[in-house]
XYZ file of C-alpha atoms in Angstrom:
379
model
C -16.741 1.544 9.684
C -16.862 2.015 13.188
C -19.052 2.243 16.478
C -18.652 5.226 19.264
C -19.581 8.709 19.229
C -16.103 10.184 19.767
C -15.623 13.632 17.926
C -12.495 14.877 16.389
C -11.620 18.300 18.120
C -9.222 21.003 16.521
C -8.255 24.258 17.711
C -6.195 27.082 16.822
C -3.124 26.015 18.451
C -3.387 22.478 16.666
C -3.591 24.339 13.361
C -0.529 26.206 14.095
C 1.201 23.040 14.999
C 0.217 21.380 11.741
C 1.411 24.241 9.617
C 4.708 24.322 11.456
C 5.061 20.673 11.056
C 4.463 20.928 7.242
C 7.269 23.481 7.159
C 9.748 21.316 8.882
C 8.654 18.477 6.646
C 9.621 20.640 3.521
C 12.802 21.785 5.111
C 13.778 18.305 5.659
C 14.394 17.705 1.938
C 17.433 20.094 0.917
C 17.685 21.533 -2.444
C 21.337 20.516 -3.026
C 21.235 18.433 -6.293
C 22.133 19.656 -9.737
C 22.689 23.194 -8.877
C 20.359 25.950 -10.045
C 20.483 26.340 -13.890
C 22.073 22.853 -14.385
C 20.587 20.634 -16.944
C 18.379 17.453 -16.002
C 17.819 15.088 -18.644
C 14.304 13.439 -18.395
C 13.102 10.086 -19.875
C 9.840 10.807 -21.810
C 7.154 8.301 -22.931
C 3.426 8.257 -22.774
C 3.309 5.550 -20.288
C 5.404 7.778 -17.867
C 3.242 10.842 -18.398
C 5.057 12.584 -21.234
C 3.926 12.551 -24.722
C 5.467 14.049 -27.761
C 4.070 15.637 -30.906
C 6.725 16.567 -33.491
C 9.173 18.678 -31.302
C 6.477 19.517 -28.717
C 6.400 17.582 -25.496
C 3.143 17.523 -23.293
C 1.334 15.537 -20.594
C 0.912 15.288 -16.802
C 4.413 14.767 -15.949
C 5.649 17.449 -18.296
C 3.378 20.014 -16.594
C 4.585 18.679 -13.274
C 8.196 19.191 -14.044
C 7.577 22.652 -15.534
C 5.913 23.799 -12.347
C 8.929 22.206 -10.365
C 11.449 24.572 -12.135
C 11.115 27.353 -9.883
C 11.594 25.179 -6.983
C 14.533 23.146 -8.210
C 16.118 25.592 -10.483
C 16.810 22.823 -13.172
C 16.565 23.041 -16.839
C 14.712 20.143 -18.064
C 15.403 18.504 -21.440
C 13.843 15.423 -22.805
C 14.916 12.184 -24.295
C 12.142 9.898 -25.933
C 12.363 6.133 -25.916
C 10.487 2.995 -25.046
C 10.233 1.869 -21.248
C 12.929 -0.549 -21.916
C 15.338 1.899 -23.677
C 14.525 4.492 -20.928
C 15.358 2.210 -18.024
C 18.533 1.075 -19.854
C 19.502 4.823 -20.239
C 18.908 5.429 -16.664
C 21.087 2.564 -15.605
C 23.718 3.731 -17.823
C 23.450 7.333 -16.437
C 22.586 8.692 -19.879
C 19.507 10.295 -18.527
C 18.923 11.457 -14.951
C 15.264 10.768 -14.077
C 12.066 9.079 -15.273
C 8.733 10.490 -14.012
C 5.577 8.679 -13.018
C 7.211 5.461 -12.487
C 5.626 2.456 -10.023
C 7.536 -0.086 -8.102
C 6.274 -2.813 -10.324
C 7.545 -1.070 -13.348
C 10.973 -0.768 -11.806
C 10.853 -4.461 -11.109
C 10.007 -5.196 -14.775
C 12.112 -2.829 -16.657
C 15.244 -2.599 -14.592
C 16.020 -6.341 -14.870
C 18.996 -5.795 -16.727
C 21.080 -5.455 -13.547
C 21.414 -7.627 -10.286
C 21.933 -4.599 -8.227
C 19.109 -3.970 -5.877
C 19.667 -0.318 -5.529
C 20.415 0.497 -9.167
C 17.227 2.436 -9.253
C 15.443 4.353 -6.563
C 12.438 6.545 -6.332
C 11.325 9.642 -4.520
C 9.462 9.476 -1.191
C 6.341 11.267 -2.163
C 3.744 9.999 -4.743
C 2.951 12.052 -7.918
C -0.499 10.394 -8.199
C -2.211 6.943 -8.371
C -1.383 5.434 -11.818
C -3.229 2.623 -13.233
C -3.959 0.634 -16.482
C -7.376 0.743 -17.958
C -9.598 -1.170 -20.457
C -11.333 1.316 -22.550
C -14.136 1.098 -25.292
C -15.279 3.789 -27.620
C -17.870 6.078 -25.932
C -19.739 6.080 -29.526
C -19.164 2.535 -30.302
C -21.504 -0.665 -29.945
C -20.070 -1.279 -26.418
C -20.921 2.302 -25.097
C -23.334 1.210 -22.679
C -21.320 -1.564 -21.197
C -21.339 -1.886 -17.308
C -18.166 -1.212 -15.508
C -16.455 -4.592 -14.815
C -18.444 -6.615 -17.218
C -15.872 -9.151 -17.763
C -18.061 -11.678 -19.580
C -18.707 -9.108 -22.179
C -15.089 -7.943 -22.412
C -13.927 -11.766 -22.831
C -15.919 -11.903 -25.936
C -14.067 -8.846 -27.585
C -10.975 -8.197 -29.775
C -8.849 -6.129 -27.421
C -5.848 -3.989 -28.840
C -2.628 -3.403 -26.839
C 0.814 -1.909 -27.568
C 3.885 -3.993 -27.988
C 6.126 -1.793 -25.836
C 3.527 -2.481 -23.026
C 3.242 -6.070 -23.268
C 5.385 -6.749 -20.289
C 3.113 -4.822 -18.059
C -0.120 -6.711 -19.094
C 1.131 -10.246 -19.832
C 2.869 -12.621 -17.453
C 4.274 -15.622 -19.481
C 1.978 -15.141 -22.287
C -1.297 -14.697 -20.240
C -3.197 -11.640 -19.605
C -2.771 -10.581 -15.902
C -6.747 -10.686 -15.619
C -7.488 -14.433 -15.711
C -11.325 -13.607 -16.173
C -10.372 -12.550 -19.669
C -8.589 -15.641 -20.858
C -11.002 -16.184 -23.556
C -10.544 -12.529 -25.266
C -8.644 -12.064 -28.405
C -5.634 -9.931 -27.760
C -4.256 -7.978 -30.779
C -0.751 -6.591 -30.812
C -0.177 -3.113 -32.225
C 3.219 -1.306 -32.843
C 1.687 2.061 -33.210
C -0.693 3.776 -30.934
C -2.296 5.702 -33.872
C -3.256 2.517 -35.655
C -4.764 1.002 -32.616
C -6.732 4.260 -31.928
C -8.067 4.206 -35.516
C -9.061 0.722 -35.259
C -11.055 1.162 -32.179
C -12.934 4.154 -33.772
C -13.623 2.316 -36.920
C -15.098 -0.718 -34.694
C -12.441 -3.244 -35.598
C -11.551 -3.566 -31.931
C -14.198 -4.024 -29.118
C -11.638 -2.456 -26.523
C -8.217 -1.416 -25.943
C -5.935 -1.831 -22.813
C -3.425 0.950 -22.188
C -1.793 3.315 -19.644
C -4.013 5.888 -18.020
C -1.610 8.650 -19.502
C -2.331 7.643 -23.017
C -5.328 9.777 -23.396
C -7.693 9.531 -26.328
C -10.984 11.447 -27.192
C -14.335 9.817 -26.868
C -13.399 6.918 -24.687
C -15.084 5.251 -21.819
C -12.893 3.602 -19.021
C -14.618 0.022 -17.989
C -12.089 -1.605 -15.969
C -9.230 -0.504 -13.842
C -6.099 -2.711 -12.921
C -2.563 -2.410 -11.684
C -3.284 0.588 -9.525
C -0.113 1.793 -7.701
C 1.450 5.174 -6.532
C 3.965 6.601 -8.876
C 7.137 8.457 -8.227
C 10.313 10.057 -9.907
C 12.944 7.242 -10.550
C 16.566 8.194 -10.459
C 19.727 6.365 -10.310
C 20.393 4.845 -6.902
C 23.678 6.652 -6.772
C 22.163 10.095 -7.388
C 21.110 10.845 -3.733
C 21.337 14.594 -4.334
C 18.948 14.681 -7.414
C 16.485 12.593 -5.431
C 16.432 14.989 -2.514
C 15.971 18.043 -4.689
C 12.933 16.223 -6.324
C 11.475 15.263 -2.949
C 11.764 18.695 -1.767
C 9.993 20.042 -4.646
C 7.039 17.575 -4.594
C 6.642 18.229 -0.823
C 6.457 21.946 -1.691
C 3.771 21.618 -4.400
C 1.656 19.310 -2.415
C 1.733 21.625 0.698
C 1.649 25.032 -1.079
C -0.588 24.000 -4.220
C -2.787 21.273 -2.963
C -5.068 21.411 -5.989
C -2.122 21.231 -8.543
C -2.338 17.557 -8.959
C -6.043 17.370 -9.567
C -6.039 20.297 -11.887
C -3.210 18.849 -13.908
C -4.910 15.486 -13.783
C -7.987 16.775 -15.148
C -6.102 18.955 -17.883
C -4.135 15.965 -19.163
C -6.071 12.723 -18.278
C -9.686 13.985 -18.709
C -9.299 15.645 -21.854
C -12.031 15.078 -24.385
C -14.096 13.139 -21.917
C -11.315 10.538 -21.436
C -11.128 8.662 -18.145
C -14.873 8.866 -17.507
C -15.592 5.430 -15.860
C -18.490 3.388 -17.073
C -21.094 2.911 -14.330
C -21.317 -0.429 -12.270
C -24.797 -2.075 -12.211
C -25.303 -0.896 -8.601
C -24.420 2.605 -9.623
C -27.000 2.674 -12.405
C -29.620 1.509 -9.971
C -28.797 4.359 -7.435
C -28.986 6.930 -10.154
C -32.410 5.469 -11.290
C -33.666 6.045 -7.644
C -31.811 9.151 -6.444
C -30.732 12.269 -8.191
C -29.463 14.330 -5.253
C -27.321 13.460 -2.348
C -27.291 15.345 1.172
C -23.761 15.664 2.360
C -23.143 16.488 6.074
C -20.119 18.918 6.185
C -18.031 19.053 9.584
C -17.309 22.699 9.740
C -14.873 22.173 12.786
C -12.624 20.176 10.882
C -11.236 21.905 7.663
C -8.515 24.276 7.321
C -8.618 24.418 3.326
C -12.268 25.135 2.974
C -14.167 28.430 2.561
C -17.756 28.952 3.488
C -20.000 31.600 2.019
C -23.622 31.517 3.113
C -24.799 28.080 1.857
C -21.849 27.276 -0.364
C -18.136 26.089 0.065
C -15.281 26.550 -1.996
C -11.773 24.426 -1.950
C -10.646 21.077 -2.552
C -13.880 19.333 -1.523
C -15.966 21.663 -3.700
C -13.804 20.979 -6.509
C -14.239 17.194 -5.856
C -18.062 17.655 -5.712
C -18.142 19.585 -9.010
C -16.117 16.642 -10.812
C -18.291 14.019 -9.177
C -21.536 15.701 -10.392
C -20.119 15.841 -13.889
C -19.154 12.315 -13.928
C -22.121 10.700 -12.220
C -24.952 13.185 -12.885
C -25.768 13.381 -9.146
C -26.410 16.645 -7.355
C -24.797 17.480 -3.984
C -26.631 19.434 -1.260
C -24.231 20.441 1.527
C -25.591 20.360 5.182
C -23.347 22.467 7.441
C -22.738 20.650 10.938
C -20.885 21.855 13.915
C -18.491 18.787 14.587
C -18.114 15.180 13.716
C -20.777 13.940 16.105
C -23.340 16.405 14.561
C -22.567 14.884 11.168
C -22.821 11.273 12.426
C -26.319 12.287 13.846
C -27.437 13.609 10.533
C -26.265 10.320 8.840
C -27.506 8.041 11.265
C -30.849 9.776 11.245
C -31.228 9.490 7.568
C -30.958 13.213 6.954
C -27.577 12.894 5.277
C -26.487 10.273 2.791
C -22.705 10.819 3.423
C -20.304 13.217 5.363
C -17.103 14.781 4.950
C -14.689 17.133 6.826
C -12.213 15.462 9.207
C -13.258 12.176 7.834
C -10.244 9.604 7.767
C -9.225 6.208 8.912
C -8.251 7.735 12.385
C -11.373 9.839 13.045
C -13.760 6.886 11.904
C -12.018 4.035 13.655
C -14.945 3.680 16.089
C -17.693 3.644 13.485
C -17.708 0.030 12.041
C -21.054 0.368 10.356
C -19.930 2.905 7.611
C -17.406 2.642 4.845
C -14.888 5.201 3.747
C -13.998 6.350 0.091
C -10.437 6.523 -1.152
C -8.548 9.686 0.109
C -9.628 12.844 -1.789
C -6.289 14.406 -1.164
C -2.738 13.244 -0.445
C -1.133 16.440 1.009
C 1.454 15.594 3.648
C 0.147 16.302 7.005
C 1.776 16.018 10.516
C 1.069 17.118 14.030
C 3.959 18.496 16.303
C 3.563 19.256 19.981
């Protein structure tokens, strides 16, 4: 990561500019579609973040839409179907929107039409969506290392028929390292789940929204940002959804992580297996010292030796998953953080850390973004 000692300076005037720019950003998406009180029909499927039990709908996208009601004024009703069926219904305007859709899924499922703009998406991502390979947390493979393709290649691996187009290309699984695995097709999720629990399967491949209990995530693939998909001719609805997503991102920055934890981390699901390197680190060190740039953050709160806010929530989740403990060292600015890091007093740093501020420090690496709230500077 990167070489100079330049620091990021923020002052009160810059903060005001940022907040003003955020408000302009939200205002740029007018709520003009489907007038308040009008019904919007939503396509529902577990792969798109909405599951169904009897007459009850639930899931990440369901909670997201329920939260959006106050911003859009829509009444959301749901139509359940397979991915193929839902995209056909969207193209025929029998439903209005499908949530949590990636660009790759649009390319796969909207192949019934030659029109390039038949389906469009909102501008702002709802979350990073992915497919995963899972083993039983209580089964014979419970101690598998993350990414151990050799072991996975010798397993029987279940998958759902309705998801086959996402995982296989001309009959071959998308991960060539697993060509020798025995893939078993299932027509129902309940039977696949039962067979994994009974030990008849070594692993299953499924969408991250299909959350089961007592499972361990051993490999992630097909990671993409996901959006609301609407008919290309329904620009007003797309604008209304854009405005609502922007409003949630700015005014409720922890909503997505909390909704993710509620729906995707239930019963210990989505807990990744450790890589070999991570296992070695945990054997050597149980606590990490984290340098915190107090100059940078407008969303963190400090009380004595503790912080609260988005990063504090992230640390709590990381501690739960990894078994590590985080000790926060308060620093005056980015340069102070870098001194702690280069001198060995800190193992990592946060606060104002992004690709821009770290562009001069090539000897360090960055994690993925902790948040995706829209930010801008006006001036």
